[in-house]
Amino acid sequence: MARMSMIEAIRSAMEVSMARDEKVVVFGEDVGYFGGVFRCTQGLQQKYGVSRCFDTPINESGIVGTAIGMAAYGLRPCIEIQFADYMYPAYDQIVSEAARIRYRSSGQFTCPMVIRMPTGGGIFGGQTHSQSPEALFTHVAGLKTVVPSNPHDAKGLLIASIEDPDPVIFLEPKRLYNGPFDGRPDRPVTSWSQHPLGEVPEGHFALPLGEAVVRRPGRAVTVLAYGTMVHVALCAAEEAEIDAEVIDLRTLLPLDLETIVASVKKTRRCVVVHEATLTSGFGAELVSLVQEECFWHLEAPILRVAGYDTPYPHAQEWDYFPGPRRVAEALVETMEA
Amino acid sequence: MARMSMIEAIRSAMEVSMARDEKVVVFGEDVGYFGGVFRCTQGLQQKYGVSRCFDTPINESGIVGTAIGMAAYGLRPCIEIQFADYMYPAYDQIVSEAARIRYRSSGQFTCPMVIRMPTGGGIFGGQTHSQSPEALFTHVAGLKTVVPSNPHDAKGLLIASIEDPDPVIFLEPKRLYNGPFDGRPDRPVTSWSQHPLGEVPEGHFALPLGEAVVRRPGRAVTVLAYGTMVHVALCAAEEAEIDAEVIDLRTLLPLDLETIVASVKKTRRCVVVHEATLTSGFGAELVSLVQEECFWHLEAPILRVAGYDTPYPHAQEWDYFPGPRRVAEALVETMEA
Amino acid sequence: MNEQTAASLSFHVPEPEVRPGEQPDFSHVQIPRAGSVPRPPVDVDPSEIRQLAYSIIRVLNRDGEAVGPWAGTLTQGELLEGLRHMMRLRAFDARMLTAQRQGKTSFYMQHMGEEAVSCAFRRALEPGDMNFPTYRQAGLLIAGDYPMVEMMNQIFSNEADPLKGRQLPVLYSAKDYGFFSLSGNLATQFPQAVGWAMASAISGDSRIAVAWIGDGSTAESDFHAGLVFASTYRAPVVLNIVNNQWAISTFQGIARGGSGTFAARGLGFGIPALRVDGNDYLAVHAVAKWAVERARRNLGPTLIEHVTYRVGAHSTSDDPSAYRPKAESDAWPLGDPVIRLKNHLIKLGAWSEERQKQAEAEIRDEVISAQREAESHGTMHSGGRPSPRDMFEGVYETMPPHLRRQRQKAGF
Amino acid sequence: MNEQTAASLSFHVPEPEVRPGEQPDFSHVQIPRAGSVPRPPVDVDPSEIRQLAYSIIRVLNRDGEAVGPWAGTLTQGELLEGLRHMMRLRAFDARMLTAQRQGKTSFYMQHMGEEAVSCAFRRALEPGDMNFPTYRQAGLLIAGDYPMVEMMNQIFSNEADPLKGRQLPVLYSAKDYGFFSLSGNLATQFPQAVGWAMASAISGDSRIAVAWIGDGSTAESDFHAGLVFASTYRAPVVLNIVNNQWAISTFQGIARGGSGTFAARGLGFGIPALRVDGNDYLAVHAVAKWAVERARRNLGPTLIEHVTYRVGAHSTSDDPSAYRPKAESDAWPLGDPVIRLKNHLIKLGAWSEERQKQAEAEIRDEVISAQREAESHGTMHSGGRPSPRDMFEGVYETMPPHLRRQRQKAGF
Ligand SMILES: Cc1ncc(C[n+]2csc(CCOP(=O)(O)OP(=O)(O)O)c2C)c(N)n1
Ligand SMILES: Cc1ncc(C[n+]2csc(CCOP(=O)(O)OP(=O)(O)O)c2C)c(N)n1
Ligand SMILES: [Mg+2]
Ligand SMILES: [Mg+2]
């Protein structure tokens, strides 16, 4: 075991994968010589050469499009989109191509690739460095969508994603890169070196996609969260002094519905939290599934706490961010319903 | 009043708008001389000249991007994307630009424009002529999303969309272009000339965005639908002999939540229907809202009938399509819950 | 500050020379003499051959002779086979158009007039090379000896369809024949081809990729993405533009704008760009061979504009009489690729009108018997369809729980 | 079939001449003599001036003299004003970089070395013309007399911020000053500018649009979309590429690939393409004037590559010492735009080192007093912030019910 930040864990996952399988190639904007604007790929070019880790022109459709061609050839590209906010120019290649190549060719061609992208706000990045577009991927048949909440999971899930036979969208909550952010910007930042999940196996280890984990067992209400919101939810539960069961989904698709349903059937209440805008967010899917599966057990409406339906503002970031106060309010509201 | 197919009604809306306001311009692939592959713009170039209705290069991002520039200048572009399946290359311009220009410029620049696109399956179009991407728009703050289900509404809603000060996504269920399709491909096709909603005012008339309409009053269960699925739901209600209240949403965003809630509080049951893939579809948002607002009234879980989470297949189209049989089953299941 | 007065601007929209009812006119199309364009060495400095993007490489002259520096890349036997490939494609198209009219398939797209492009190009490739085609390069399959019956199974969406009914007719996929899965979305294959070529270079392989795109689709952004990546990484890829003058109802001027040629788009990327007479089987092959050799020798990408004409409708959903003169294709100055190659072979003394007739009959029989076999597996509107169960398979390698639930509920 | 053996392919990734620790080297940059490039009439046939895409138009020579056919577009008074604009932009940058370090704003992007490009271009425009800029053209605002205090209010996201705190610092919007709302997404403004220009032409107006893009961002697909539409509709737009050699950490070769120049990208579209010494205020103005006149006279688009150098970091989040030699900017052969214009004015006898010092002091005071005023409205990390209520406003013209509910629930 070693102590790693989330950046180091992600880098370690790529390093391990590149060492084990020479088909793994890594590329993206500023990813090669410089090692990425968040330094996630630092050192990989030096270690594995420019043919396996390289800089690209600034064209996200080209990055994903060439990666699809490489995957069809037989490589396993693990590519970086500099910010999730910049994936839109690649959306056609992701949705119409990567997601469908196995299906439309009846398995003649496949598309094992990982598209990494930093998501979420909390760094005063304004509307184009803060978005959480996961629902735009979960709606697309043929994609898998993963969102880790800590260094340990980030490494295990990224290795599993690279080894997966299908395209995986790997969303990295950038507010967690350096520490387990609980949604209180007024408090001193803690670092992963203080956190048990900053302890990460050094070598190869894979966490299966599609398994959620209970971060905090509880009996009063189930909170479904992923990424940064896991820590916010934990903080809210403490502050509201509510015995919430906090589930970290880790993979949105495939989803670990079993764990969710078991918990809600036990607690009989549910709150769903995400940072993306509310309307048609992934929370809506969670609410739908929970009410379909647990209708007869529910004692209160399932509540959603999410980003407001506005672009992510710059100066009002902390008014916008669904922090512990808003989550706690929802917990209380659910308990009182 | 005149008898119109949905194509004629859409054309009439553009014609009326172009006559009233010379700022209205219409363009897209094959839209000018030829009048569009579905003939929705036929005659407009002849009538208003090539400066107001013209063909474009095949570049959806360019079509939307130039339209944004025109809207910022002060025109009112009403543009066509040949099939909704081909909007992905324009998705960045729609999401990052059109939707946010008013907000990010604090109203200095606005983006009054309409993006028309044919959606939905049922014409053996395979995976790239059948999609229903409405949820990819409803998740985006700054956009409005409209889906008419008949010629009358198509005209009134399109005129309102063109006159709207903000960008509107106008989805045209292509299976309805020529007649009210009820989801039974084995039956002879009926034409709009046989249907009361094929009667359309000839001149200017606008239907406000954000108002749903009850297509079939009922007491047993509320069905929320839009576009083609309105007709499928009506058919299913008849066939299942269930006294369903069928609501045609018409506008998905802004949504007429009041009408929905009033109905569900009355019927105490709800089924949501759409053609788009199930997971993270707009149905999930509807389910979430209904359970948030009507939780204490509900007597059964809200069910969703939707496209399966696969690409839209070609040969198995009628197995895939959420037709009256599947909707009826859901109605029965809800009633028996 | 500015001397010019504020005169009004006016809006310019390119228009074709003629419209329905008018006399077809191709007098604006400049066609160099066959044999007149030089053939540079494959390792030429791209900046020295910019003029090739503004000319047209041609081998067959009016008299059916093969002339000039690009001639001589194929043996007589190969030419005879080439003729047969083009004829087979044409016969195949004719049958499938009829089948569509009969309701045996929902949709079809033909190649009339463009047969030489894909058929001749295919000959310049090696096993293992990969094409990233558009829907109008079935000649790659025919000339690559892919079984016609498999193509028909796909077109009929029948129970033997290799793509299990999932794809629109003509959106083939044939990995073992170097034919990448076709997309319905235009231009996406361009950067994919470049990526495949990059992967081959990364892997120290010797296989190359070939990208295909239509004139209208060069306007798509992915055309640019492909060129940028091909240029930056000097990918071993041949980038083909098939300029058949039309993109559904819009003439090539809508995509080409103020540019001299489509080939010229490559010049800004330092990519050698050639134009070739796309109705000249010999010229297409010679140019293909040149470009393939560049790629194989690690000299990087080549852009080729194949100048041809779409004689038929865009697809079975289209009626071109609404936007262009009916007789336009007769006026097309580069002639018909099948007739031109036939005349060349007759000139060589290797062929005759009688043998042509005979070959036509043979090929028709061949196509008919393939069709008979395919129809035995079903057609679109008869029995013998892929199972609805298949619909849920292959979205992922392993079916995830939510799809299993959906299939179960569907009862398939 | 092919004679070549199957030798292995290898992968090529462009690399800059030097990396940190090495000696800066710009010997590969070919720089023509000032005054040596001809000035064609604005209605020239684009195909006759292709070579302009491979040269560099320069006016100021080493001795500070204005020479050649592109000289003489500005009066001495205008030049003095131009110098002041560039100095003001540089002083503004310096203050804002400090303010960022002090936590008064979250982010800043400077223009060091590139001041001439936007400042000189701005002079060639008329009121009503519209720029679609990138984040590195604040010179358009400074030279357009947009109040510095407004820029600072935006940067500080304070209660007087014209954009109400919604935008990242430096993503200005100033409609009345011909400055379109900046996006964080690269290249999207390119087709938008073309669309604005098309709208002006459609409306019979006389206003033109100006698009801006960085060297790295020309790789984006929307660059292509812009060129295609500009070419097809001959839109009255000037398309500017600011080639400052770097795109964050990647040198221009990654975007440029095998191409000779970025300007050459225009040639494939039949768009006249010029390269200009971007550190030469006079040359930029002369070229801008030429291109603006073309647009205004309905002659269509022009593509301009401004050759310059990004002296500073990409942004306050970047540290270039990790990817390029520290002294590289000193070695940049086109010099510093401020010093070059200053020397020219001294040469003309219109200016002196003392007046330069004096002007520097005046400008610093001007900037400081603007900053004082802006800070009185608050900074990022002091009081005086836009209200959270504002957050919900202006998403639509009329707030829809769901947003009203959300605001109400939020208690704002
Ligand atoms: C992204 C996208 N936009 C639009 C279409 C609709 N479409 C199909 S074919 C076509 C014309 C293509 O013309 P061209 O590239 O010249 O090829 P050709 O049909 O002439 O071979 C269009 C507009 C599409 N399939 N995909
Ligand atoms: C679509 C998109 N992709 C990536 C980025 C991240 N990004 C911001 S600036 C930049 C470099 C741009 O370089 P260049 O175009 O040369 O402009 P310069 O900064 O040199 O002025 C990158 C990659 C972005 N903002 N938008
Ligand atoms: Mg074509
Ligand atoms: Mg740059």
Tab-separated table of C-alpha atoms in Angstrom, chain C residues 198-356:
chain	number	residue	atom	x	y	z
C	198	MET	CA	-1.781	5.769	-36.302
C	199	ALA	CA	-2.321	2.523	-34.402
C	200	SER	CA	-0.646	0.587	-37.167
C	201	ALA	CA	2.340	2.946	-37.052
C	202	ILE	CA	2.437	2.828	-33.250
C	203	SER	CA	2.464	-0.968	-33.470
C	204	GLY	CA	5.263	-1.074	-36.058
C	205	ASP	CA	2.868	-2.852	-38.390
C	206	SER	CA	2.864	-2.475	-42.185
C	207	ARG	CA	-0.866	-2.224	-42.776
C	208	ILE	CA	-2.394	1.038	-43.878
C	209	ALA	CA	-5.812	2.635	-43.638
C	210	VAL	CA	-7.955	4.172	-46.344
C	211	ALA	CA	-10.571	6.831	-45.633
C	212	TRP	CA	-13.487	7.693	-47.903
C	213	ILE	CA	-15.776	10.680	-47.979
C	214	GLY	CA	-18.218	12.351	-50.379
C	215	ASP	CA	-17.848	15.862	-51.798
C	216	GLY	CA	-20.722	17.180	-49.726
C	217	SER	CA	-19.405	15.567	-46.572
C	218	THR	CA	-16.039	17.309	-46.800
C	219	ALA	CA	-17.928	20.209	-45.263
C	220	GLU	CA	-18.381	18.176	-42.084
C	221	SER	CA	-16.051	19.014	-39.247
C	222	ASP	CA	-14.700	15.494	-38.938
C	223	PHE	CA	-13.137	15.918	-42.367
C	224	HIS	CA	-10.995	18.619	-40.777
C	225	ALA	CA	-10.291	16.508	-37.700
C	226	GLY	CA	-9.054	13.747	-39.973
C	227	LEU	CA	-6.788	16.046	-41.956
C	228	VAL	CA	-5.320	17.665	-38.847
C	229	PHE	CA	-4.398	14.367	-37.201
C	230	ALA	CA	-3.195	12.811	-40.451
C	231	SER	CA	-0.954	15.785	-41.036
C	232	THR	CA	0.421	16.061	-37.514
C	233	TYR	CA	1.280	12.384	-37.090
C	234	ARG	CA	2.040	11.710	-40.801
C	235	ALA	CA	-0.326	8.778	-40.522
C	236	PRO	CA	-0.103	5.970	-43.089
C	237	VAL	CA	-3.513	6.663	-44.564
C	238	VAL	CA	-4.974	7.481	-47.959
C	239	LEU	CA	-7.742	10.055	-47.755
C	240	ASN	CA	-10.232	9.802	-50.613
C	241	ILE	CA	-12.828	12.366	-51.590
C	242	VAL	CA	-15.372	11.052	-54.049
C	243	ASN	CA	-16.622	14.143	-55.817
C	244	ASN	CA	-19.696	12.921	-57.641
C	245	GLN	CA	-20.930	16.503	-58.062
C	246	TRP	CA	-23.978	16.118	-55.831
C	247	ALA	CA	-24.850	15.767	-52.160
C	248	ILE	CA	-28.489	14.761	-52.228
C	249	SER	CA	-29.988	17.910	-53.791
C	250	THR	CA	-27.074	20.282	-53.390
C	251	PHE	CA	-24.435	20.657	-56.095
C	252	GLN	CA	-20.791	20.528	-55.192
C	253	GLY	CA	-20.475	24.332	-55.136
C	254	ILE	CA	-22.319	24.455	-51.805
C	255	ALA	CA	-19.584	22.462	-50.104
C	256	ARG	CA	-16.727	23.734	-52.219
C	257	GLY	CA	-17.513	27.430	-51.936
C	258	GLY	CA	-14.845	29.676	-53.376
C	259	SER	CA	-12.272	26.911	-53.536
C	260	GLY	CA	-10.698	25.775	-56.759
C	261	THR	CA	-11.078	22.082	-55.990
C	262	PHE	CA	-11.785	19.756	-53.111
C	263	ALA	CA	-8.287	18.349	-53.406
C	264	ALA	CA	-6.906	21.788	-52.601
C	265	ARG	CA	-8.244	21.391	-49.067
C	266	GLY	CA	-5.237	19.191	-48.416
C	267	LEU	CA	-2.667	21.802	-49.335
C	268	GLY	CA	-3.137	23.843	-46.196
C	269	PHE	CA	-2.085	20.775	-44.230
C	270	GLY	CA	1.004	20.051	-46.277
C	271	ILE	CA	-0.689	16.866	-47.470
C	272	PRO	CA	0.001	15.954	-51.101
C	273	ALA	CA	-3.268	16.291	-52.968
C	274	LEU	CA	-4.117	14.726	-56.300
C	275	ARG	CA	-7.156	14.871	-58.522
C	276	VAL	CA	-7.999	11.946	-60.686
C	277	ASP	CA	-10.513	11.114	-63.373
C	278	GLY	CA	-12.782	8.926	-61.300
C	279	ASN	CA	-14.364	7.363	-64.356
C	280	ASP	CA	-11.015	6.120	-65.605
C	281	TYR	CA	-10.294	2.740	-64.033
C	282	LEU	CA	-6.622	2.899	-64.974
C	283	ALA	CA	-6.090	6.389	-63.625
C	284	VAL	CA	-7.786	5.616	-60.323
C	285	HIS	CA	-5.641	2.536	-59.903
C	286	ALA	CA	-2.422	4.357	-60.739
C	287	VAL	CA	-3.114	7.169	-58.320
C	288	ALA	CA	-4.240	4.737	-55.617
C	289	LYS	CA	-1.043	2.761	-56.051
C	290	TRP	CA	1.051	5.916	-55.743
C	291	ALA	CA	-0.732	7.000	-52.556
C	292	VAL	CA	-0.717	3.525	-51.038
C	293	GLU	CA	2.991	3.267	-51.629
C	294	ARG	CA	3.569	6.617	-49.905
C	295	ALA	CA	1.619	5.413	-46.894
C	296	ARG	CA	3.341	2.041	-46.828
C	297	ARG	CA	6.748	3.647	-47.037
C	298	ASN	CA	5.936	5.782	-44.018
C	299	LEU	CA	5.860	8.956	-46.095
C	300	GLY	CA	2.501	9.941	-44.680
C	301	PRO	CA	-1.008	10.708	-45.920
C	302	THR	CA	-2.198	11.558	-49.421
C	303	LEU	CA	-5.468	13.241	-50.329
C	304	ILE	CA	-7.163	12.151	-53.537
C	305	GLU	CA	-10.161	13.780	-55.157
C	306	HIS	CA	-11.925	11.369	-57.488
C	307	VAL	CA	-13.834	13.422	-60.043
C	308	THR	CA	-16.943	11.529	-61.047
C	309	TYR	CA	-20.692	11.913	-61.378
C	310	ARG	CA	-23.619	10.439	-59.458
C	311	VAL	CA	-25.774	9.197	-62.319
C	312	GLY	CA	-28.588	7.805	-60.192
C	313	ALA	CA	-30.692	9.183	-57.391
C	314	HIS	CA	-29.028	9.759	-54.024
C	315	SER	CA	-30.953	6.802	-52.607
C	316	THR	CA	-34.257	5.089	-53.134
C	317	SER	CA	-35.808	7.895	-51.072
C	318	ASP	CA	-34.681	10.541	-53.541
C	319	ASP	CA	-35.877	11.885	-56.908
C	320	PRO	CA	-33.224	14.022	-58.597
C	321	SER	CA	-35.532	15.308	-61.315
C	322	ALA	CA	-36.668	17.880	-58.771
C	323	TYR	CA	-33.275	19.586	-58.663
C	324	ARG	CA	-31.231	18.823	-61.781
C	325	PRO	CA	-31.867	18.335	-65.490
C	326	LYS	CA	-32.839	14.792	-66.343
C	327	ALA	CA	-30.225	14.371	-69.067
C	328	GLU	CA	-27.383	15.858	-67.036
C	329	SER	CA	-25.613	12.554	-66.616
C	330	ASP	CA	-25.485	12.018	-70.375
C	331	ALA	CA	-23.690	15.311	-70.719
C	332	TRP	CA	-21.097	14.461	-68.086
C	333	PRO	CA	-17.817	14.873	-69.925
C	334	LEU	CA	-15.867	12.039	-68.298
C	335	GLY	CA	-18.139	9.376	-69.724
C	336	ASP	CA	-19.070	6.020	-68.260
C	337	PRO	CA	-16.383	4.009	-66.448
C	338	VAL	CA	-17.619	0.634	-67.635
C	339	ILE	CA	-17.851	1.651	-71.269
C	340	ARG	CA	-14.468	3.346	-71.148
C	341	LEU	CA	-12.688	0.315	-69.753
C	342	LYS	CA	-14.557	-1.957	-72.134
C	343	ASN	CA	-13.463	0.174	-75.095
C	344	HIS	CA	-9.888	0.148	-73.869
C	345	LEU	CA	-9.889	-3.626	-73.669
C	346	ILE	CA	-11.421	-3.871	-77.124
C	347	LYS	CA	-8.741	-1.498	-78.372
C	348	LEU	CA	-6.134	-3.771	-76.819
C	349	GLY	CA	-7.703	-6.650	-78.685
C	350	ALA	CA	-8.482	-8.390	-75.432
C	351	TRP	CA	-12.228	-7.980	-75.529
C	352	SER	CA	-15.201	-7.550	-77.826
C	353	GLU	CA	-18.782	-6.367	-77.774
C	354	GLU	CA	-19.900	-9.968	-77.965
C	355	ARG	CA	-17.847	-11.006	-74.998
C	356	GLN	CA	-19.205	-8.001	-73.175
